[in-house]
mmCIF file of C-alpha atoms in Angstrom:
data_model
loop_
_atom_site.group_PDB
_atom_site.id
_atom_site.type_symbol
_atom_site.label_atom_id
_atom_site.label_comp_id
_atom_site.label_asym_id
_atom_site.label_seq_id
_atom_site.Cartn_x
_atom_site.Cartn_y
_atom_site.Cartn_z
ATOM 1 C CA UNK L 570 -12.803 -7.176 21.432
ATOM 2 C CA UNK L 571 -9.519 -9.009 20.549
ATOM 3 C CA UNK L 572 -6.745 -6.620 19.407
ATOM 4 C CA UNK L 573 -4.432 -7.182 16.523
ATOM 5 C CA UNK L 574 -2.384 -10.397 16.858
ATOM 6 C CA UNK L 575 0.817 -11.402 15.125
ATOM 7 C CA UNK L 576 2.645 -14.678 14.983
ATOM 8 C CA UNK L 577 5.358 -15.657 15.499
ATOM 9 C CA UNK L 578 6.505 -13.135 18.340
ATOM 10 C CA UNK L 579 10.105 -13.987 17.421
ATOM 11 C CA UNK L 580 11.833 -15.562 14.536
ATOM 12 C CA UNK L 581 15.403 -16.501 13.960
ATOM 13 C CA UNK L 582 16.370 -17.731 10.654
ATOM 14 C CA UNK L 583 19.490 -18.230 8.598
ATOM 15 C CA UNK L 584 20.191 -15.968 5.585
ATOM 16 C CA UNK L 585 18.767 -17.595 2.415
ATOM 17 C CA UNK L 586 15.845 -19.264 4.316
ATOM 18 C CA UNK L 587 12.157 -18.420 3.903
ATOM 19 C CA UNK L 588 9.966 -16.930 6.732
ATOM 20 C CA UNK L 589 6.283 -16.083 6.866
ATOM 21 C CA UNK L 590 4.728 -13.726 9.195
ATOM 22 C CA UNK L 591 1.155 -13.605 9.997
ATOM 23 C CA UNK L 592 -1.205 -10.773 11.043
ATOM 24 C CA UNK L 593 -4.893 -11.088 12.344
ATOM 25 C CA UNK L 594 -6.387 -7.631 12.356
ATOM 26 C CA UNK L 595 -9.200 -6.585 14.529
ATOM 27 C CA UNK L 596 -12.494 -8.289 13.213
ATOM 28 C CA UNK L 597 -14.218 -5.999 10.853
ATOM 29 C CA UNK L 598 -11.232 -3.706 10.021
ATOM 30 C CA UNK L 599 -10.859 -3.522 6.296
ATOM 31 C CA UNK L 600 -7.694 -1.626 6.392
ATOM 32 C CA UNK L 601 -4.481 -3.477 7.169
ATOM 33 C CA UNK L 602 -0.979 -2.119 7.160
ATOM 34 C CA UNK L 603 2.507 -3.525 7.450
ATOM 35 C CA UNK L 604 5.314 -1.617 9.036
ATOM 36 C CA UNK L 605 8.775 -2.410 9.790
ATOM 37 C CA UNK L 606 11.394 -1.011 12.323
ATOM 38 C CA UNK L 607 15.036 -1.746 11.530
ATOM 39 C CA UNK L 608 17.301 -1.303 14.562
ATOM 40 C CA UNK L 609 18.245 2.523 15.005
ATOM 41 C CA UNK L 610 15.747 3.663 12.521
ATOM 42 C CA UNK L 611 12.219 4.848 12.437
ATOM 43 C CA UNK L 612 9.146 2.606 11.842
ATOM 44 C CA UNK L 613 8.506 2.626 8.157
ATOM 45 C CA UNK L 614 5.493 1.763 6.030
ATOM 46 C CA UNK L 615 5.596 -1.311 3.832
ATOM 47 C CA UNK L 616 2.080 -1.814 2.458
ATOM 48 C CA UNK L 617 -1.547 -1.343 2.829
ATOM 49 C CA UNK L 618 -4.570 -3.616 2.148
ATOM 50 C CA UNK L 619 -8.060 -2.651 1.755
ATOM 51 C CA UNK L 620 -9.978 -5.850 2.249
ATOM 52 C CA UNK L 621 -8.041 -8.315 0.123
ATOM 53 C CA UNK L 622 -6.781 -5.627 -2.405
ATOM 54 C CA UNK L 623 -3.366 -4.050 -2.165
ATOM 55 C CA UNK L 624 -3.966 -0.350 -2.005
ATOM 56 C CA UNK L 625 -0.323 0.778 -1.857
ATOM 57 C CA UNK L 626 2.860 -1.457 -1.779
ATOM 58 C CA UNK L 627 5.217 1.364 -2.363
ATOM 59 C CA UNK L 628 7.169 0.618 0.983
ATOM 60 C CA UNK L 629 8.060 -2.871 0.061
ATOM 61 C CA UNK L 630 11.985 -3.128 0.086
ATOM 62 C CA UNK L 631 12.141 -5.556 -3.025
ATOM 63 C CA UNK L 632 10.674 -8.500 -4.711
ATOM 64 C CA UNK L 633 11.843 -10.851 -1.930
ATOM 65 C CA UNK L 634 8.839 -9.492 0.055
ATOM 66 C CA UNK L 635 5.399 -10.829 -0.685
ATOM 67 C CA UNK L 636 2.240 -9.924 1.135
ATOM 68 C CA UNK L 637 -1.126 -11.518 0.803
ATOM 69 C CA UNK L 638 -4.492 -11.138 2.489
ATOM 70 C CA UNK L 639 -6.727 -13.956 1.338
ATOM 71 C CA UNK L 640 -10.507 -13.255 1.771
ATOM 72 C CA UNK L 641 -9.788 -9.873 3.389
ATOM 73 C CA UNK L 642 -9.113 -11.388 6.786
ATOM 74 C CA UNK L 643 -5.604 -12.286 8.079
ATOM 75 C CA UNK L 644 -2.599 -11.364 6.125
ATOM 76 C CA UNK L 645 0.838 -12.962 5.626
ATOM 77 C CA UNK L 646 4.116 -11.419 4.875
ATOM 78 C CA UNK L 647 6.616 -13.776 3.285
ATOM 79 C CA UNK L 648 10.430 -12.994 2.929
ATOM 80 C CA UNK L 649 12.259 -15.248 0.526
ATOM 81 C CA UNK L 650 15.040 -15.506 0.487
ATOM 82 C CA UNK L 651 15.876 -13.596 3.811
ATOM 83 C CA UNK L 652 18.856 -11.305 3.872
ATOM 84 C CA UNK L 653 20.674 -9.863 6.960
ATOM 85 C CA UNK L 654 19.251 -6.560 6.327
ATOM 86 C CA UNK L 655 15.687 -7.787 6.731
ATOM 87 C CA UNK L 656 16.156 -8.172 10.422
ATOM 88 C CA UNK L 657 13.894 -5.964 12.421
ATOM 89 C CA UNK L 658 10.534 -5.707 13.960
ATOM 90 C CA UNK L 659 7.652 -6.089 11.843
ATOM 91 C CA UNK L 660 4.483 -4.529 12.858
ATOM 92 C CA UNK L 661 0.868 -5.075 11.543
ATOM 93 C CA UNK L 662 -1.862 -2.481 12.243
ATOM 94 C CA UNK L 663 -5.521 -2.374 11.405
ATOM 95 C CA UNK L 664 -8.169 0.492 10.982
ATOM 96 C CA UNK L 665 -11.836 0.799 10.354
ATOM 97 C CA UNK L 666 -13.434 3.874 9.496
ATOM 98 C CA UNK L 667 -11.551 6.298 11.701
ATOM 99 C CA UNK L 668 -8.067 7.491 11.665
ATOM 100 C CA UNK L 669 -6.659 5.514 14.539
ATOM 101 C CA UNK L 670 -4.628 2.467 13.652
ATOM 102 C CA UNK L 671 -4.378 -0.234 16.141
ATOM 103 C CA UNK L 672 -0.965 -2.000 16.256
ATOM 104 C CA UNK L 673 -0.245 -5.638 16.937
ATOM 105 C CA UNK L 674 2.729 -6.491 19.173
ATOM 106 C CA UNK L 675 5.118 -7.161 16.345
ATOM 107 C CA UNK L 676 7.354 -9.945 15.118
ATOM 108 C CA UNK L 677 11.052 -9.692 15.856
ATOM 109 C CA UNK L 678 12.805 -11.143 12.955
ATOM 110 C CA UNK L 679 16.547 -11.953 13.208
ATOM 111 C CA UNK L 680 18.475 -13.136 10.018
ATOM 112 C CA UNK L 681 21.721 -14.773 10.849
ATOM 113 C CA UNK K 551 16.053 15.484 5.435
ATOM 114 C CA UNK K 552 13.816 13.203 7.230
ATOM 115 C CA UNK K 553 10.051 13.492 6.769
ATOM 116 C CA UNK K 554 9.332 13.511 10.532
ATOM 117 C CA UNK K 555 12.201 14.504 12.915
ATOM 118 C CA UNK K 556 12.254 14.040 16.682
ATOM 119 C CA UNK K 557 15.066 14.429 19.204
ATOM 120 C CA UNK K 558 15.908 10.898 20.118
ATOM 121 C CA UNK K 559 16.830 11.855 23.658
ATOM 122 C CA UNK K 560 16.880 10.505 26.216
ATOM 123 C CA UNK K 561 14.639 13.057 27.831
ATOM 124 C CA UNK K 562 14.928 12.691 31.606
ATOM 125 C CA UNK K 563 12.451 14.628 33.922
ATOM 126 C CA UNK K 564 11.647 14.294 37.550
ATOM 127 C CA UNK K 565 8.494 12.796 38.738
ATOM 128 C CA UNK K 566 5.770 15.497 38.865
ATOM 129 C CA UNK K 567 7.439 17.730 36.382
ATOM 130 C CA UNK K 568 6.162 18.645 32.791
ATOM 131 C CA UNK K 569 7.712 16.691 29.795
ATOM 132 C CA UNK K 570 7.800 18.380 26.586
ATOM 133 C CA UNK K 571 8.307 16.400 23.383
ATOM 134 C CA UNK K 572 8.842 17.839 20.036
ATOM 135 C CA UNK K 573 8.478 16.923 16.467
ATOM 136 C CA UNK K 574 8.852 18.670 13.113
ATOM 137 C CA UNK K 575 7.584 17.387 9.698
ATOM 138 C CA UNK K 576 8.500 18.367 6.131
ATOM 139 C CA UNK K 577 5.410 17.645 4.186
ATOM 140 C CA UNK K 578 3.176 20.668 4.181
ATOM 141 C CA UNK K 579 0.366 18.492 2.906
ATOM 142 C CA UNK K 580 0.379 16.422 6.241
ATOM 143 C CA UNK K 581 -3.070 16.725 7.725
ATOM 144 C CA UNK K 582 -3.238 14.532 10.544
ATOM 145 C CA UNK K 583 -0.817 14.138 13.499
ATOM 146 C CA UNK K 584 -0.350 11.603 16.034
ATOM 147 C CA UNK K 585 1.422 10.622 19.280
ATOM 148 C CA UNK K 586 2.074 7.144 20.125
ATOM 149 C CA UNK K 587 3.633 5.641 23.130
ATOM 150 C CA UNK K 588 5.728 2.433 22.943
ATOM 151 C CA UNK K 589 6.980 0.617 25.927
ATOM 152 C CA UNK K 590 9.933 -1.470 25.337
ATOM 153 C CA UNK K 591 9.071 -4.658 23.350
ATOM 154 C CA UNK K 592 5.396 -3.570 23.160
ATOM 155 C CA UNK K 593 3.284 -2.154 20.363
ATOM 156 C CA UNK K 594 2.799 1.435 19.704
ATOM 157 C CA UNK K 595 -0.247 2.664 21.470
ATOM 158 C CA UNK K 596 -2.133 5.817 20.480
ATOM 159 C CA UNK K 597 -2.136 8.681 23.057
ATOM 160 C CA UNK K 598 -3.566 11.540 21.128
ATOM 161 C CA UNK K 599 -4.200 12.889 17.694
ATOM 162 C CA UNK K 600 -4.703 16.439 16.392
ATOM 163 C CA UNK K 601 -5.966 17.814 13.130
ATOM 164 C CA UNK K 602 -6.299 21.656 13.762
ATOM 165 C CA UNK K 603 -3.744 24.297 14.698
ATOM 166 C CA UNK K 604 -3.697 25.003 18.403
ATOM 167 C CA UNK K 605 -3.952 22.753 21.609
ATOM 168 C CA UNK K 606 -5.891 19.734 22.419
ATOM 169 C CA UNK K 607 -5.958 18.446 25.815
ATOM 170 C CA UNK K 608 -6.806 14.949 27.223
ATOM 171 C CA UNK K 609 -6.066 14.531 30.822
ATOM 172 C CA UNK K 610 -2.442 14.968 31.648
ATOM 173 C CA UNK K 611 -1.560 15.119 27.935
ATOM 174 C CA UNK K 612 -1.782 18.218 25.611
ATOM 175 C CA UNK K 613 -0.984 18.124 21.980
ATOM 176 C CA UNK K 614 -0.065 21.378 20.275
ATOM 177 C CA UNK K 615 -0.002 21.882 16.365
ATOM 178 C CA UNK K 616 1.457 24.725 14.435
ATOM 179 C CA UNK K 617 1.093 24.002 10.757
ATOM 180 C CA UNK K 618 2.934 27.211 9.714
ATOM 181 C CA UNK K 619 6.075 26.118 11.571
ATOM 182 C CA UNK K 620 5.325 22.494 10.711
ATOM 183 C CA UNK K 621 5.762 21.687 14.338
ATOM 184 C CA UNK K 622 3.770 19.251 16.766
ATOM 185 C CA UNK K 623 4.462 18.827 20.414
ATOM 186 C CA UNK K 624 3.209 16.715 23.314
ATOM 187 C CA UNK K 625 3.244 18.007 26.858
ATOM 188 C CA UNK K 626 2.929 15.555 29.648
ATOM 189 C CA UNK K 627 1.876 17.231 32.984
ATOM 190 C CA UNK K 628 2.569 15.626 36.294
ATOM 191 C CA UNK K 629 4.971 13.291 34.768
ATOM 192 C CA UNK K 630 4.862 9.688 36.268
ATOM 193 C CA UNK K 631 7.567 6.946 36.318
ATOM 194 C CA UNK K 632 4.885 4.858 34.236
ATOM 195 C CA UNK K 633 5.128 7.470 31.491
ATOM 196 C CA UNK K 634 8.718 6.316 30.870
ATOM 197 C CA UNK K 635 8.710 4.940 27.299
ATOM 198 C CA UNK K 636 9.377 5.766 23.642
ATOM 199 C CA UNK K 637 7.138 8.433 22.267
ATOM 200 C CA UNK K 638 6.481 8.312 18.454
ATOM 201 C CA UNK K 639 5.378 11.338 16.330
ATOM 202 C CA UNK K 640 3.572 10.288 13.110
ATOM 203 C CA UNK K 641 1.761 12.181 10.324
ATOM 204 C CA UNK K 642 -0.669 11.290 7.680
ATOM 205 C CA UNK K 643 -1.158 12.952 4.270
ATOM 206 C CA UNK K 644 -4.725 11.682 3.417
ATOM 207 C CA UNK K 645 -5.355 11.109 -0.362
ATOM 208 C CA UNK K 646 -3.210 12.962 -3.022
ATOM 209 C CA UNK K 647 -2.426 9.595 -4.578
ATOM 210 C CA UNK K 648 -0.717 8.276 -1.454
ATOM 211 C CA UNK K 649 -1.751 5.245 0.490
ATOM 212 C CA UNK K 650 -4.925 6.177 2.431
ATOM 213 C CA UNK K 651 -3.875 6.369 6.172
ATOM 214 C CA UNK K 652 -0.137 5.486 5.721
ATOM 215 C CA UNK K 653 1.671 6.713 8.865
ATOM 216 C CA UNK K 654 5.037 8.341 8.502
ATOM 217 C CA UNK K 655 6.959 7.998 11.764
ATOM 218 C CA UNK K 656 9.638 9.876 13.453
ATOM 219 C CA UNK K 657 12.465 7.964 15.143
ATOM 220 C CA UNK K 658 10.893 8.479 18.556
ATOM 221 C CA UNK K 659 12.052 10.141 21.848
ATOM 222 C CA UNK K 660 13.043 8.117 24.796
ATOM 223 C CA UNK K 661 11.479 9.710 27.996
ATOM 224 C CA UNK K 662 12.673 8.732 31.432
ATOM 225 C CA UNK K 663 10.669 9.917 34.328
ATOM 226 C CA UNK K 664 12.807 9.365 37.561
ATOM 227 C CA UNK K 665 11.223 9.373 41.131
#
């Protein structure tokens, strides 16, 4: 069974540009979570999808971040326009019925 | 006060010793407790979870939970150099109007096991 995949693994962009991160959860996992780790800080929750619906987006930093999950399959997280403080590692995780969340390898975003 | 606190370390132990990792949490409504291991540049990987007070053992790992003290620990027996990683403590408060299954993480403890 394939695990959670994320694309790209690294992204370097300039301040003001747009970046879109993608997450493919484990097939059949209805729950999809986005987290972010800023350097020197703990991993923090961004938002949670159940199928295609946003269950909780209380962790989204501001309206420059937009997440979608079309058809309840893969998800995208767009940052527009990117700011320096958006740099960090963005993790996606998926969960089926149990409590275990399976994490993807993360996307390291660097905003210059 | 952080919701989940861990000593960032680094914690250094010799090979074969017991490594003890500690975590405290502030939300008394937390119900599920997780230990993740993260190698540098890799994704967090679940090692153990615990829901009830007491000890839970799985191979060389033992998780301990004390809800009255709001304290969770992870013991690694017979530590190996391959155990060198960052260990993340995370908690979940199910329901209660919050996101179902949202993990709240500590900052992680860096463990180094030297030969």
